[in-house]
Tab-separated table of C-alpha atoms in Angstrom:
chain	number	residue	atom	x	y	z
I	1	GLY	CA	41.900	-57.909	45.772
I	2	GLN	CA	38.132	-58.155	45.960
I	3	ASN	CA	36.412	-56.869	43.373
I	4	ILE	CA	32.882	-56.574	41.964
I	5	ASP	CA	32.127	-55.536	38.179
I	6	GLN	CA	29.136	-53.833	36.518
I	7	PRO	CA	28.649	-52.118	33.547
I	8	THR	CA	28.926	-48.158	33.844
I	9	GLU	CA	25.550	-47.163	32.679
I	10	MET	CA	22.804	-48.521	30.411
I	11	THR	CA	19.782	-47.533	28.373
I	12	ALA	CA	16.436	-48.880	27.093
I	13	THR	CA	13.378	-48.357	27.136
I	14	GLU	CA	9.529	-47.869	28.468
I	15	GLY	CA	7.419	-51.674	28.494
I	16	ALA	CA	11.309	-53.989	27.277
I	17	ILE	CA	13.655	-55.825	29.512
I	18	VAL	CA	16.981	-54.506	30.738
I	19	GLN	CA	19.675	-57.293	32.340
I	20	ILE	CA	22.413	-55.453	34.937
I	21	ASN	CA	25.203	-57.974	35.044
I	22	CYS	CA	27.820	-58.019	37.696
I	23	THR	CA	30.500	-60.491	38.438
I	24	TYR	CA	32.849	-60.931	41.714
I	25	GLN	CA	35.643	-62.262	43.066
I	26	THR	CA	35.433	-61.892	47.258
I	27	SER	CA	37.363	-63.670	49.963
I	28	GLY	CA	34.863	-65.961	50.499
I	29	PHE	CA	30.880	-65.666	48.923
I	30	ASN	CA	28.152	-65.324	52.346
I	31	GLY	CA	24.707	-63.634	49.518
I	32	LEU	CA	24.659	-60.995	47.039
I	33	PHE	CA	22.217	-58.350	47.018
I	34	TRP	CA	20.951	-55.834	44.385
I	35	TYR	CA	20.495	-52.512	45.877
I	36	GLN	CA	18.424	-49.764	43.733
I	37	GLN	CA	20.002	-46.207	43.940
I	38	HIS	CA	17.285	-43.051	42.594
I	39	ALA	CA	19.252	-39.415	42.038
I	40	GLY	CA	20.267	-37.637	45.326
I	41	GLU	CA	18.712	-40.495	47.444
I	42	ALA	CA	19.685	-43.305	49.436
I	43	PRO	CA	20.005	-46.887	47.947
I	44	THR	CA	17.498	-49.186	49.099
I	45	PHE	CA	16.854	-52.633	48.884
I	46	LEU	CA	16.052	-54.509	46.154
I	47	SER	CA	16.930	-58.595	46.164
I	48	TYR	CA	19.167	-60.877	48.047
I	49	ASN	CA	21.087	-63.843	46.556
I	50	VAL	CA	22.426	-66.563	48.770
I	51	LEU	CA	21.816	-69.855	46.577
I	52	ASP	CA	22.407	-70.726	43.193
I	53	GLY	CA	19.843	-69.890	40.703
I	54	LEU	CA	16.620	-67.279	40.337
I	55	GLU	CA	14.726	-65.555	42.793
I	56	GLU	CA	11.864	-63.915	41.891
I	57	LYS	CA	9.315	-60.538	42.442
I	58	GLY	CA	7.138	-58.795	41.273
I	59	ARG	CA	8.788	-56.584	37.416
I	60	PHE	CA	12.366	-57.821	39.175
I	61	SER	CA	14.057	-61.009	38.608
I	62	SER	CA	17.474	-61.926	40.181
I	63	PHE	CA	20.614	-64.136	39.032
I	64	LEU	CA	23.503	-66.089	40.840
I	65	SER	CA	25.664	-68.190	39.837
I	66	ARG	CA	28.532	-68.611	42.518
I	67	SER	CA	30.415	-71.016	40.718
I	68	LYS	CA	30.818	-68.631	37.900
I	69	GLY	CA	31.092	-65.539	40.382
I	70	TYR	CA	28.127	-64.610	38.223
I	71	SER	CA	24.530	-62.477	39.022
I	72	TYR	CA	22.409	-60.814	36.489
I	73	LEU	CA	19.570	-58.087	37.823
I	74	LEU	CA	16.553	-58.397	35.529
I	75	LEU	CA	13.785	-55.355	34.915
I	76	LYS	CA	10.847	-56.192	33.008
I	77	GLU	CA	7.504	-54.407	31.611
I	78	LEU	CA	9.829	-50.946	32.523
I	79	GLN	CA	9.034	-47.694	33.733
I	80	MET	CA	10.439	-44.409	33.593
I	81	LYS	CA	11.135	-44.789	37.674
I	82	ASP	CA	12.937	-47.577	36.877
I	83	SER	CA	15.074	-44.879	35.563
I	84	ALA	CA	17.896	-44.923	38.374
I	85	SER	CA	21.384	-46.397	39.130
I	86	TYR	CA	21.038	-50.200	40.076
I	87	LEU	CA	23.894	-51.766	42.897
I	88	CYS	CA	25.509	-54.894	43.460
I	89	ALA	CA	27.135	-55.535	46.626
I	90	VAL	CA	28.937	-58.900	48.327
I	91	ARG	CA	29.428	-59.884	51.337
I	92	ASP	CA	32.606	-62.336	51.821
I	93	SER	CA	33.639	-64.492	54.658
I	94	ASN	CA	34.270	-61.652	57.103
I	95	TYR	CA	30.745	-61.103	56.502
I	96	GLN	CA	31.641	-57.726	55.250
I	97	LEU	CA	29.637	-55.899	52.274
I	98	ILE	CA	31.579	-55.392	49.583
I	99	TRP	CA	30.381	-52.781	46.574
I	100	GLY	CA	30.153	-52.506	42.746
I	101	ALA	CA	30.389	-49.004	41.859
I	102	GLY	CA	26.551	-49.026	40.699
I	103	THR	CA	24.867	-49.287	36.986
I	104	LYS	CA	23.598	-46.028	35.972
I	105	LEU	CA	20.333	-46.967	34.101
I	106	ILE	CA	18.220	-45.240	31.195
I	107	ILE	CA	14.819	-45.276	30.051
I	108	LYS	CA	13.671	-43.955	27.434
I	109	PRO	CA	10.047	-43.393	26.487
G	1	ASP	CA	8.277	-42.255	61.614
G	2	THR	CA	12.178	-42.564	60.067
G	3	ALA	CA	14.599	-45.328	60.152
G	4	VAL	CA	17.280	-43.782	59.711
G	5	SER	CA	17.728	-40.774	60.066
G	6	GLN	CA	20.867	-38.277	59.842
G	7	THR	CA	21.565	-34.159	60.537
G	8	PRO	CA	22.051	-31.968	58.345
G	9	LYS	CA	21.241	-33.214	55.330
G	10	TYR	CA	23.954	-30.712	52.915
G	11	LEU	CA	26.931	-29.545	55.427
G	12	VAL	CA	28.968	-26.326	53.430
G	13	THR	CA	32.571	-25.738	55.402
G	14	GLN	CA	35.968	-24.610	54.999
G	15	MET	CA	39.023	-26.699	54.283
G	16	GLY	CA	40.132	-26.829	58.217
G	17	ASN	CA	37.343	-27.005	59.612
G	18	ASP	CA	36.340	-29.803	61.748
G	19	LYS	CA	32.537	-31.235	61.455
G	20	SER	CA	29.936	-33.957	62.918
G	21	ILE	CA	27.168	-35.489	60.919
G	22	LYS	CA	25.016	-37.453	63.278
G	23	CYS	CA	22.621	-40.299	62.944
G	24	GLU	CA	20.366	-42.325	64.332
G	25	GLN	CA	18.017	-45.509	63.948
G	26	ASN	CA	14.259	-47.007	65.386
G	27	LEU	CA	14.453	-49.413	64.329
G	28	GLY	CA	16.121	-51.281	67.024
G	29	HIS	CA	19.030	-52.400	64.938
G	30	ASP	CA	22.806	-53.565	66.532
G	31	THR	CA	25.291	-52.780	63.693
G	32	MET	CA	25.036	-49.137	62.253
G	33	TYR	CA	27.349	-47.971	59.557
G	34	TRP	CA	28.917	-44.979	58.168
G	35	TYR	CA	29.888	-44.974	53.942
G	36	LYS	CA	31.292	-42.603	51.899
G	37	GLN	CA	30.020	-41.693	47.633
G	38	ASP	CA	31.965	-40.502	45.787
G	39	SER	CA	31.484	-38.717	42.528
G	40	LYS	CA	31.630	-41.288	40.550
G	41	LYS	CA	28.805	-43.102	43.262
G	42	PHE	CA	31.096	-45.445	44.711
G	43	LEU	CA	30.306	-46.120	47.543
G	44	LYS	CA	32.607	-47.082	50.458
G	45	ILE	CA	32.624	-48.773	53.737
G	46	MET	CA	34.127	-46.282	56.729
G	47	PHE	CA	32.968	-47.338	59.735
G	48	SER	CA	30.800	-50.176	61.355
G	49	TYR	CA	29.355	-50.192	65.123
G	50	ASN	CA	28.333	-53.361	66.758
G	51	ASN	CA	25.997	-52.873	70.322
G	52	LYS	CA	28.313	-50.725	69.942
G	53	GLU	CA	32.179	-51.914	69.658
G	54	LEU	CA	33.768	-51.135	66.093
G	55	ILE	CA	34.021	-54.022	64.437
G	56	ILE	CA	35.184	-52.678	60.882
G	57	ASN	CA	37.484	-49.840	61.040
G	58	GLU	CA	38.303	-49.708	56.570
G	59	THR	CA	41.799	-47.594	56.353
G	60	VAL	CA	39.845	-43.974	56.369
G	61	PRO	CA	42.331	-41.190	57.228
G	62	ASN	CA	42.380	-40.646	61.261
G	63	ARG	CA	40.946	-37.449	61.041
G	64	PHE	CA	37.375	-39.859	60.659
G	65	SER	CA	35.877	-41.177	63.538
G	66	PRO	CA	32.678	-42.879	64.863
G	67	LYS	CA	31.176	-41.487	67.681
G	68	SER	CA	28.559	-44.843	69.444
G	69	PRO	CA	26.753	-43.151	72.499
G	70	ASP	CA	24.426	-46.080	72.161
G	71	LYS	CA	22.916	-48.619	70.134
G	72	ALA	CA	20.412	-46.403	67.997
G	73	HIS	CA	23.033	-43.680	66.811
G	74	LEU	CA	26.781	-43.099	65.477
G	75	ASN	CA	28.380	-39.957	64.749
G	76	LEU	CA	30.733	-39.197	62.519
G	77	HIS	CA	33.185	-36.440	63.616
G	78	ILE	CA	35.286	-35.145	61.055
G	79	ASN	CA	38.737	-32.592	61.569
G	80	SER	CA	40.778	-30.427	59.565
G	81	LEU	CA	38.356	-31.305	56.854
G	82	GLU	CA	39.792	-31.033	53.269
G	83	LEU	CA	38.468	-30.607	50.082
G	84	GLY	CA	38.705	-34.699	49.316
G	85	ASP	CA	36.347	-35.172	51.738
G	86	SER	CA	33.401	-33.999	49.840
G	87	ALA	CA	30.536	-36.468	48.837
G	88	VAL	CA	27.843	-37.684	50.351
G	89	TYR	CA	28.119	-39.854	53.284
G	90	PHE	CA	25.597	-42.611	54.038
G	91	CYS	CA	24.602	-43.676	57.391
G	92	ALA	CA	23.555	-47.584	57.582
G	93	SER	CA	21.679	-50.092	59.906
G	94	SER	CA	21.282	-53.635	60.242
G	95	PRO	CA	20.168	-55.984	62.477
G	96	GLY	CA	22.763	-57.726	63.202
G	97	GLN	CA	25.213	-60.821	60.920
G	98	GLY	CA	21.653	-63.337	59.334
G	99	GLU	CA	21.202	-64.736	57.134
G	100	VAL	CA	19.670	-62.148	54.922
G	101	GLU	CA	21.175	-58.713	56.146
G	102	THR	CA	19.909	-56.176	53.679
G	103	GLN	CA	20.686	-52.516	55.140
G	104	TYR	CA	18.925	-49.671	55.679
G	105	PHE	CA	20.155	-45.983	54.481
G	106	GLY	CA	19.517	-42.688	55.912
G	107	PRO	CA	19.283	-39.744	53.666
G	108	GLY	CA	22.562	-39.266	53.330
G	109	THR	CA	24.460	-35.790	54.551
G	110	ARG	CA	25.902	-33.959	51.159
G	111	LEU	CA	28.794	-32.180	52.473
G	112	LEU	CA	30.983	-29.733	50.315
G	113	VAL	CA	34.629	-28.534	51.426
G	114	LEU	CA	35.724	-25.433	50.133
């Protein structure tokens, strides 16, 4: 079967750095996405990786290792507004998006 | 200006009723989706439509039926609502099946079945 694993919840301090991991087992791979979802709102796109390595976008970076079936989202200089759920999703060989259950990130002052 | 819109935002109804949720996108996208997000926040794909053709139909009960009158609309009709149908339903759209295929989500419809 297809599976995406992420930690259920993480806590970090304002101004710090946090890394949210995602491991996946899917039938084929056509890219990995990270989405952010604030409570009561819709998911919004953060990043996309299809090749191995690090993609940097301001305070957010996403890393991919296809051989390990592993990705992480790195958030730097955390702000209170970063408190949200972070969803990892993998596009399989049929171009279907397989979603993880999300990691709820709690930022403390 | 809203890219993907859904109505209603909240829906409270009795078990056994039939209801519809509407979705419209003004992005000119070719593909639209319906997702169900349950209390555990897990997003599950229900349907997707590409140019008015159903291309994904996950193992959802046949009480759920998507209807797409045109490329910009994908409505979700639910018959004989059950308690377990209570969830947030998100509509989304994407340009097609290209390299970077981000999905744009609507604000969600919070369905509560009593």
